[in-house]
PDB file of C-alpha atoms in Angstrom:
ATOM      1  CA  GLU A 134       5.457 -12.942  12.928  1.00 94.00           C
ATOM      2  CA  ILE A 135       9.485 -11.782  12.545  1.00 96.00           C
ATOM      3  CA  VAL A 136      10.193  -8.307  14.005  1.00 97.00           C
ATOM      4  CA  MET A 137      12.745  -5.853  11.770  1.00 98.00           C
ATOM      5  CA  THR A 138      14.701  -3.581  14.071  1.00 98.00           C
ATOM      6  CA  GLN A 139      16.333  -0.927  12.122  1.00 98.00           C
ATOM      7  CA  SER A 140      19.509   1.699  13.669  1.00 95.00           C
ATOM      8  CA  PRO A 141      19.555   4.231  13.937  1.00 96.00           C
ATOM      9  CA  ALA A 142      16.579   5.941  13.529  1.00 97.00           C
ATOM     10  CA  THR A 143      18.008   8.927  12.110  1.00 97.00           C
ATOM     11  CA  LEU A 144      21.429   9.067  10.365  1.00 97.00           C
ATOM     12  CA  SER A 145      23.012  12.687   9.436  1.00 96.00           C
ATOM     13  CA  VAL A 146      25.699  12.591   7.067  1.00 95.00           C
ATOM     14  CA  SER A 147      27.145  14.910   4.492  1.00 94.00           C
ATOM     15  CA  PRO A 148      27.331  14.711   0.991  1.00 94.00           C
ATOM     16  CA  GLY A 149      29.841  12.599  -0.526  1.00 95.00           C
ATOM     17  CA  GLU A 150      30.175  10.602   2.546  1.00 96.00           C
ATOM     18  CA  ARG A 151      29.656   7.097   3.162  1.00 96.00           C
ATOM     19  CA  ALA A 152      25.794   6.348   4.807  1.00 96.00           C
ATOM     20  CA  THR A 153      25.880   2.697   6.783  1.00 97.00           C
ATOM     21  CA  LEU A 154      22.538   1.722   7.731  1.00 98.00           C
ATOM     22  CA  SER A 155      21.800  -1.466   9.854  1.00 98.00           C
ATOM     23  CA  CYS A 156      18.676  -4.211   9.832  1.00 98.00           C
ATOM     24  CA  ARG A 157      18.284  -7.033  12.019  1.00 98.00           C
ATOM     25  CA  ALA A 158      15.477  -9.797  12.422  1.00 98.00           C
ATOM     26  CA  SER A 159      14.437 -11.430  15.569  1.00 98.00           C
ATOM     27  CA  GLN A 160      15.187 -14.825  13.899  1.00 97.00           C
ATOM     28  CA  SER A 161      16.972 -15.918  10.653  1.00 96.00           C
ATOM     29  CA  VAL A 162      15.735 -14.611   7.357  1.00 96.00           C
ATOM     30  CA  SER A 163      18.703 -16.317   5.263  1.00 94.00           C
ATOM     31  CA  SER A 164      19.023 -14.064   2.689  1.00 94.00           C
ATOM     32  CA  ASN A 165      15.366 -12.990   2.115  1.00 95.00           C
ATOM     33  CA  LEU A 166      15.486  -9.611   2.946  1.00 97.00           C
ATOM     34  CA  ALA A 167      14.888  -6.453   0.643  1.00 97.00           C
ATOM     35  CA  TRP A 168      15.629  -2.702   1.030  1.00 98.00           C
ATOM     36  CA  TYR A 169      13.468   0.290  -0.160  1.00 98.00           C
ATOM     37  CA  GLN A 170      14.060   3.784  -0.674  1.00 98.00           C
ATOM     38  CA  GLN A 171      10.838   6.454   0.138  1.00 97.00           C
ATOM     39  CA  LYS A 172      11.112  10.152  -0.477  1.00 96.00           C
ATOM     40  CA  PRO A 173       8.835  12.682   1.118  1.00 92.00           C
ATOM     41  CA  GLY A 174       5.417  12.054  -0.634  1.00 91.00           C
ATOM     42  CA  GLN A 175       6.495   9.282  -2.993  1.00 95.00           C
ATOM     43  CA  ALA A 176       5.774   5.782  -3.105  1.00 96.00           C
ATOM     44  CA  PRO A 177       8.851   3.269  -1.672  1.00 97.00           C
ATOM     45  CA  ARG A 178      11.166   1.954  -4.575  1.00 97.00           C
ATOM     46  CA  LEU A 179      12.893  -1.237  -4.437  1.00 97.00           C
ATOM     47  CA  LEU A 180      17.020  -0.767  -4.117  1.00 98.00           C
ATOM     48  CA  ILE A 181      17.945  -4.311  -3.175  1.00 97.00           C
ATOM     49  CA  PHE A 182      16.592  -7.906  -2.744  1.00 96.00           C
ATOM     50  CA  GLY A 183      17.892 -11.027  -2.045  1.00 94.00           C
ATOM     51  CA  ALA A 184      19.996  -9.060   0.379  1.00 96.00           C
ATOM     52  CA  SER A 185      22.502  -7.855  -1.909  1.00 96.00           C
ATOM     53  CA  THR A 186      20.971  -7.754  -5.216  1.00 95.00           C
ATOM     54  CA  ARG A 187      20.676  -4.277  -6.554  1.00 97.00           C
ATOM     55  CA  ALA A 188      17.307  -4.199  -8.340  1.00 96.00           C
ATOM     56  CA  THR A 189      17.150  -2.737 -12.195  1.00 95.00           C
ATOM     57  CA  GLY A 190      18.425   0.886 -12.555  1.00 96.00           C
ATOM     58  CA  ILE A 191      19.765   1.280  -8.958  1.00 97.00           C
ATOM     59  CA  PRO A 192      23.132   2.883  -9.119  1.00 97.00           C
ATOM     60  CA  ALA A 193      26.295   0.690  -7.853  1.00 97.00           C
ATOM     61  CA  ARG A 194      26.610   2.894  -4.774  1.00 97.00           C
ATOM     62  CA  PHE A 195      23.881   1.339  -3.310  1.00 98.00           C
ATOM     63  CA  SER A 196      25.014  -2.152  -1.820  1.00 98.00           C
ATOM     64  CA  GLY A 197      23.539  -4.740   0.589  1.00 98.00           C
ATOM     65  CA  SER A 198      25.062  -7.306   2.672  1.00 97.00           C
ATOM     66  CA  GLY A 199      24.549  -9.503   5.311  1.00 97.00           C
ATOM     67  CA  SER A 200      22.416 -13.123   5.921  1.00 96.00           C
ATOM     68  CA  GLY A 201      20.773 -14.640   8.990  1.00 96.00           C
ATOM     69  CA  THR A 202      19.711 -12.036  11.369  1.00 98.00           C
ATOM     70  CA  GLU A 203      21.997  -8.969  10.676  1.00 98.00           C
ATOM     71  CA  PHE A 204      22.171  -6.700   7.427  1.00 98.00           C
ATOM     72  CA  THR A 205      23.543  -3.589   6.450  1.00 98.00           C
ATOM     73  CA  LEU A 206      22.774  -1.169   3.310  1.00 98.00           C
ATOM     74  CA  THR A 207      25.666   0.964   2.309  1.00 98.00           C
ATOM     75  CA  ILE A 208      25.655   4.085   0.203  1.00 97.00           C
ATOM     76  CA  SER A 209      29.055   4.545  -0.822  1.00 94.00           C
ATOM     77  CA  SER A 210      28.688   8.474  -1.348  1.00 93.00           C
ATOM     78  CA  LEU A 211      25.708  10.042  -0.745  1.00 95.00           C
ATOM     79  CA  GLN A 212      24.324  12.294  -3.334  1.00 95.00           C
ATOM     80  CA  SER A 213      21.548  14.882  -2.683  1.00 92.00           C
ATOM     81  CA  GLU A 214      18.796  12.410  -4.115  1.00 94.00           C
ATOM     82  CA  ASP A 215      19.772   9.985  -1.551  1.00 96.00           C
ATOM     83  CA  PHE A 216      18.237  11.598   1.239  1.00 93.00           C
ATOM     84  CA  ALA A 217      14.970   9.818   2.139  1.00 97.00           C
ATOM     85  CA  VAL A 218      13.930   7.099   4.679  1.00 98.00           C
ATOM     86  CA  TYR A 219      15.266   3.332   4.000  1.00 98.00           C
ATOM     87  CA  TYR A 220      13.417   0.381   5.169  1.00 98.00           C
ATOM     88  CA  CYS A 221      14.218  -2.991   5.222  1.00 98.00           C
ATOM     89  CA  GLN A 222      11.891  -5.948   4.953  1.00 98.00           C
ATOM     90  CA  GLN A 223      12.099  -9.362   5.508  1.00 97.00           C
ATOM     91  CA  TYR A 224      10.302 -12.037   3.114  1.00 96.00           C
ATOM     92  CA  ASN A 225      11.225 -15.152   4.469  1.00 94.00           C
ATOM     93  CA  ARG A 226       8.370 -16.245   6.522  1.00 93.00           C
ATOM     94  CA  TRP A 227       4.516 -14.787   6.222  1.00 89.00           C
ATOM     95  CA  PRO A 228       3.641 -12.195   7.282  1.00 92.00           C
ATOM     96  CA  ARG A 229       6.144  -9.964   5.417  1.00 94.00           C
ATOM     97  CA  THR A 230       7.607  -7.331   7.819  1.00 96.00           C
ATOM     98  CA  PHE A 231       9.057  -4.425   7.335  1.00 97.00           C
ATOM     99  CA  GLY A 232      11.749  -2.449  10.030  1.00 97.00           C
ATOM    100  CA  GLN A 233      10.152   0.830  11.321  1.00 97.00           C
ATOM    101  CA  GLY A 234      12.715   2.842   8.768  1.00 97.00           C
ATOM    102  CA  THR A 235      15.956   4.727   9.256  1.00 98.00           C
ATOM    103  CA  LYS A 236      15.730   8.517   7.973  1.00 97.00           C
ATOM    104  CA  VAL A 237      18.893   9.707   6.055  1.00 97.00           C
ATOM    105  CA  GLU A 238      19.148  13.652   6.666  1.00 95.00           C
ATOM    106  CA  ILE A 239      21.585  15.931   5.390  1.00 89.00           C
ATOM    107  CA  LYS A 240      24.467  16.796   8.129  1.00 87.00           C
TER     108      LYS A 240
ATOM    109  CA  GLU B 168       6.474   1.326 -18.516  1.00 95.00           C
ATOM    110  CA  VAL B 169       5.305  -0.543 -16.167  1.00 96.00           C
ATOM    111  CA  GLN B 170       2.416   1.146 -13.880  1.00 97.00           C
ATOM    112  CA  LEU B 171       0.238   0.983 -11.148  1.00 98.00           C
ATOM    113  CA  VAL B 172      -2.514   3.521 -10.389  1.00 97.00           C
ATOM    114  CA  GLU B 173      -4.881   3.416  -7.800  1.00 96.00           C
ATOM    115  CA  SER B 174      -8.045   4.853  -7.464  1.00 94.00           C
ATOM    116  CA  GLY B 175     -11.075   4.898  -5.244  1.00 93.00           C
ATOM    117  CA  GLY B 176      -9.860   6.324  -2.059  1.00 88.00           C
ATOM    118  CA  GLY B 177     -11.225   9.002   0.286  1.00 93.00           C
ATOM    119  CA  LEU B 178     -13.328  10.086   3.641  1.00 96.00           C
ATOM    120  CA  VAL B 179     -15.545   7.291   5.237  1.00 96.00           C
ATOM    121  CA  GLN B 180     -17.095   7.252   8.722  1.00 96.00           C
ATOM    122  CA  PRO B 181     -16.101   4.643  11.264  1.00 97.00           C
ATOM    123  CA  GLY B 182     -17.859   1.648  10.561  1.00 96.00           C
ATOM    124  CA  GLY B 183     -18.111   2.403   6.997  1.00 96.00           C
ATOM    125  CA  SER B 184     -17.133   0.813   3.813  1.00 96.00           C
ATOM    126  CA  LEU B 185     -14.913   1.586   0.866  1.00 96.00           C
ATOM    127  CA  ARG B 186     -13.596   0.085  -2.429  1.00 95.00           C
ATOM    128  CA  PHE B 187     -10.783   1.071  -4.403  1.00 90.00           C
ATOM    129  CA  SER B 188      -9.012  -0.379  -7.369  1.00 96.00           C
ATOM    130  CA  CYS B 189      -5.721  -0.325  -8.920  1.00 98.00           C
ATOM    131  CA  ALA B 190      -5.036  -0.236 -12.588  1.00 98.00           C
ATOM    132  CA  ALA B 191      -2.033  -2.078 -14.064  1.00 98.00           C
ATOM    133  CA  SER B 192      -0.041  -1.820 -17.269  1.00 97.00           C
ATOM    134  CA  GLY B 193       3.445  -2.204 -18.970  1.00 97.00           C
ATOM    135  CA  PHE B 194       3.348  -5.828 -18.112  1.00 97.00           C
ATOM    136  CA  THR B 195       1.572  -8.937 -17.866  1.00 97.00           C
ATOM    137  CA  PHE B 196      -0.813  -8.742 -14.922  1.00 97.00           C
ATOM    138  CA  SER B 197      -2.023 -12.034 -14.886  1.00 97.00           C
ATOM    139  CA  ASN B 198       1.373 -13.515 -14.024  1.00 96.00           C
ATOM    140  CA  TYR B 199       1.532 -11.889 -10.921  1.00 96.00           C
ATOM    141  CA  TRP B 200       1.078 -12.315  -7.203  1.00 96.00           C
ATOM    142  CA  MET B 201      -0.271  -8.814  -6.170  1.00 97.00           C
ATOM    143  CA  SER B 202      -0.140  -7.141  -2.840  1.00 97.00           C
ATOM    144  CA  TRP B 203      -1.493  -3.809  -0.603  1.00 98.00           C
ATOM    145  CA  VAL B 204       0.646  -2.384   1.581  1.00 98.00           C
ATOM    146  CA  ARG B 205      -0.222   0.626   3.583  1.00 98.00           C
ATOM    147  CA  GLN B 206       1.447   3.424   5.590  1.00 97.00           C
ATOM    148  CA  ALA B 207      -0.832   5.356   8.343  1.00 97.00           C
ATOM    149  CA  PRO B 208       0.336   9.097   8.492  1.00 95.00           C
ATOM    150  CA  GLY B 209       4.016   9.443   9.836  1.00 92.00           C
ATOM    151  CA  LYS B 210       4.533   5.679  10.001  1.00 94.00           C
ATOM    152  CA  GLY B 211       6.228   2.794   8.639  1.00 94.00           C
ATOM    153  CA  LEU B 212       5.031   0.343   5.855  1.00 96.00           C
ATOM    154  CA  GLU B 213       2.801  -2.359   6.842  1.00 97.00           C
ATOM    155  CA  TRP B 214       1.814  -5.109   4.422  1.00 96.00           C
ATOM    156  CA  VAL B 215      -1.950  -5.539   4.332  1.00 97.00           C
ATOM    157  CA  ALA B 216      -3.123  -8.578   1.913  1.00 97.00           C
ATOM    158  CA  ASN B 217      -2.172 -10.191  -1.551  1.00 95.00           C
ATOM    159  CA  ILE B 218      -3.454 -12.624  -4.083  1.00 97.00           C
ATOM    160  CA  LYS B 219      -2.356 -15.390  -6.142  1.00 96.00           C
ATOM    161  CA  GLN B 220      -2.215 -15.032 -10.069  1.00 96.00           C
ATOM    162  CA  ASP B 221      -5.561 -16.986 -10.411  1.00 96.00           C
ATOM    163  CA  ALA B 222      -6.930 -15.601  -7.275  1.00 97.00           C
ATOM    164  CA  SER B 223      -6.820 -19.182  -5.358  1.00 97.00           C
ATOM    165  CA  GLU B 224      -5.040 -18.129  -2.690  1.00 95.00           C
ATOM    166  CA  LYS B 225      -5.523 -14.879  -1.036  1.00 96.00           C
ATOM    167  CA  TYR B 226      -3.835 -13.885   2.482  1.00 95.00           C
ATOM    168  CA  TYR B 227      -4.471 -10.857   4.976  1.00 96.00           C
ATOM    169  CA  VAL B 228      -2.908  -9.451   7.900  1.00 95.00           C
ATOM    170  CA  ASP B 229      -4.751 -10.283  11.197  1.00 95.00           C
ATOM    171  CA  SER B 230      -5.901  -6.834  11.646  1.00 95.00           C
ATOM    172  CA  VAL B 231      -7.948  -7.028   8.754  1.00 97.00           C
ATOM    173  CA  LYS B 232      -9.239 -10.255   8.466  1.00 97.00           C
ATOM    174  CA  GLY B 233     -12.842 -10.596   8.332  1.00 97.00           C
ATOM    175  CA  ARG B 234     -13.008  -7.139   7.131  1.00 97.00           C
ATOM    176  CA  PHE B 235     -11.022  -6.403   4.351  1.00 98.00           C
ATOM    177  CA  THR B 236     -11.271  -8.609   0.617  1.00 98.00           C
ATOM    178  CA  ILE B 237      -8.777  -8.679  -1.919  1.00 98.00           C
ATOM    179  CA  SER B 238      -9.795  -9.357  -5.610  1.00 98.00           C
ATOM    180  CA  ARG B 239      -8.417  -8.971  -9.169  1.00 98.00           C
ATOM    181  CA  ASP B 240      -9.721  -9.036 -12.549  1.00 98.00           C
ATOM    182  CA  ASN B 241      -7.132  -9.944 -14.972  1.00 98.00           C
ATOM    183  CA  ALA B 242      -9.397  -9.530 -17.863  1.00 98.00           C
ATOM    184  CA  LYS B 243      -9.232  -5.652 -16.557  1.00 98.00           C
ATOM    185  CA  ASN B 244      -5.779  -5.826 -15.296  1.00 98.00           C
ATOM    186  CA  SER B 245      -7.064  -4.462 -12.266  1.00 98.00           C
ATOM    187  CA  LEU B 246      -6.398  -5.286  -8.353  1.00 98.00           C
ATOM    188  CA  TYR B 247      -9.337  -4.191  -6.010  1.00 98.00           C
ATOM    189  CA  LEU B 248      -9.342  -3.666  -2.026  1.00 98.00           C
ATOM    190  CA  GLU B 249     -12.959  -3.875  -0.409  1.00 97.00           C
ATOM    191  CA  MET B 250     -13.025  -2.446   3.184  1.00 97.00           C
ATOM    192  CA  ASP B 251     -15.841  -3.224   5.564  1.00 97.00           C
ATOM    193  CA  SER B 252     -16.076  -2.191   9.197  1.00 97.00           C
ATOM    194  CA  LEU B 253     -13.448   0.706   8.642  1.00 97.00           C
ATOM    195  CA  ARG B 254     -11.993   1.566  12.057  1.00 97.00           C
ATOM    196  CA  ALA B 255      -9.713   4.832  12.645  1.00 96.00           C
ATOM    197  CA  GLU B 256      -6.587   2.907  13.023  1.00 96.00           C
ATOM    198  CA  ASP B 257      -7.159   1.959   8.810  1.00 97.00           C
ATOM    199  CA  THR B 258      -6.549   5.320   8.123  1.00 97.00           C
ATOM    200  CA  ALA B 259      -3.457   5.111   5.653  1.00 97.00           C
ATOM    201  CA  VAL B 260      -2.207   5.469   2.242  1.00 97.00           C
ATOM    202  CA  TYR B 261      -2.851   2.340   0.385  1.00 97.00           C
ATOM    203  CA  TYR B 262      -0.148   1.359  -1.997  1.00 98.00           C
ATOM    204  CA  CYS B 263      -0.977  -1.296  -4.668  1.00 98.00           C
ATOM    205  CA  VAL B 264       2.424  -3.752  -4.924  1.00 98.00           C
ATOM    206  CA  ARG B 265       3.538  -6.150  -7.579  1.00 98.00           C
ATOM    207  CA  ASP B 266       5.304  -9.164  -6.043  1.00 96.00           C
ATOM    208  CA  TRP B 267       8.234 -10.761  -7.410  1.00 94.00           C
ATOM    209  CA  HIS B 268      10.275 -13.878  -6.535  1.00 90.00           C
ATOM    210  CA  HIS B 269      12.954 -15.713  -6.646  1.00 85.00           C
ATOM    211  CA  TYR B 270      13.529 -19.632  -6.372  1.00 86.00           C
ATOM    212  CA  ASP B 271      15.732 -21.134  -3.693  1.00 85.00           C
ATOM    213  CA  THR B 272      16.795 -24.528  -5.150  1.00 86.00           C
ATOM    214  CA  LEU B 273      18.100 -25.593  -1.294  1.00 86.00           C
ATOM    215  CA  THR B 274      14.666 -25.133  -0.028  1.00 88.00           C
ATOM    216  CA  ARG B 275      12.514 -25.762  -2.994  1.00 92.00           C
ATOM    217  CA  GLN B 276      10.365 -22.633  -2.188  1.00 90.00           C
ATOM    218  CA  TYR B 277       9.618 -19.399  -3.859  1.00 90.00           C
ATOM    219  CA  TYR B 278      10.074 -16.318  -1.988  1.00 92.00           C
ATOM    220  CA  TYR B 279       8.296 -12.796  -2.694  1.00 92.00           C
ATOM    221  CA  TYR B 280       9.289  -9.318  -2.297  1.00 95.00           C
ATOM    222  CA  MET B 281       7.954  -6.319  -3.630  1.00 96.00           C
ATOM    223  CA  ASP B 282       9.282  -4.774  -6.960  1.00 94.00           C
ATOM    224  CA  VAL B 283       7.026  -2.378  -8.113  1.00 97.00           C
ATOM    225  CA  TRP B 284       4.688  -0.020  -6.271  1.00 97.00           C
ATOM    226  CA  GLY B 285       1.403   2.609  -7.230  1.00 97.00           C
ATOM    227  CA  LYS B 286       1.774   6.134  -5.947  1.00 96.00           C
ATOM    228  CA  GLY B 287      -0.826   5.164  -3.441  1.00 96.00           C
ATOM    229  CA  THR B 288      -4.354   6.464  -2.530  1.00 95.00           C
ATOM    230  CA  THR B 289      -5.346   7.923   0.459  1.00 96.00           C
ATOM    231  CA  VAL B 290      -8.076   6.487   2.579  1.00 96.00           C
ATOM    232  CA  THR B 291      -9.323   8.600   6.198  1.00 97.00           C
ATOM    233  CA  VAL B 292     -11.445   7.152   8.766  1.00 96.00           C
ATOM    234  CA  SER B 293     -13.271   9.756  10.589  1.00 95.00           C
ATOM    235  CA  SER B 294     -16.483  11.187  11.853  1.00 93.00           C
TER     236      SER B 294
END
């Protein structure tokens, strides 16, 4: 199975600052990469699919990039509601696998 | 509004069984692949199983093969997960998830991601 590795495990950012999260795949997943946001006590929410396409209703401050094995999720100006855990997931091959998550916390 | 609502979780002893369900609304349930994803306490996400629109195809993660059964009833807009021979490591929140796809004209394949999630139901396996 494809192993997804996210870094860093925790990212401390001040409100209004930019956050950059990384995700690496153990083999190429083309652009078949999604990002999810999960807040405490809530279900995950789809943010990005196809590596760079925002899901319906997702603000433009969220952007995704990359292809192959290296991917990035950027939050251009962190709002209070953005502090959460973010997971990447590859859906290029079965089984679909997730990264271990990056927690974005208030600095 | 598109909604997935799970029910039926609970406490069960090791070796026991549990069946829970997911009620879908706000979309044409029979048009979608559906999945179950779980999250152990304090851990990340793990895809567990998924099922095709007409239930003709079902897939499972290796750790649950032979113990879990995914099924659906399109007339009732419902998804199910039947779990047997439960182990402590099956303790988790189980999410009902809708799969959506895009089609790659180059590879001529569909690729499925998870676009709608339920709030989850908790399963605790403990004596």
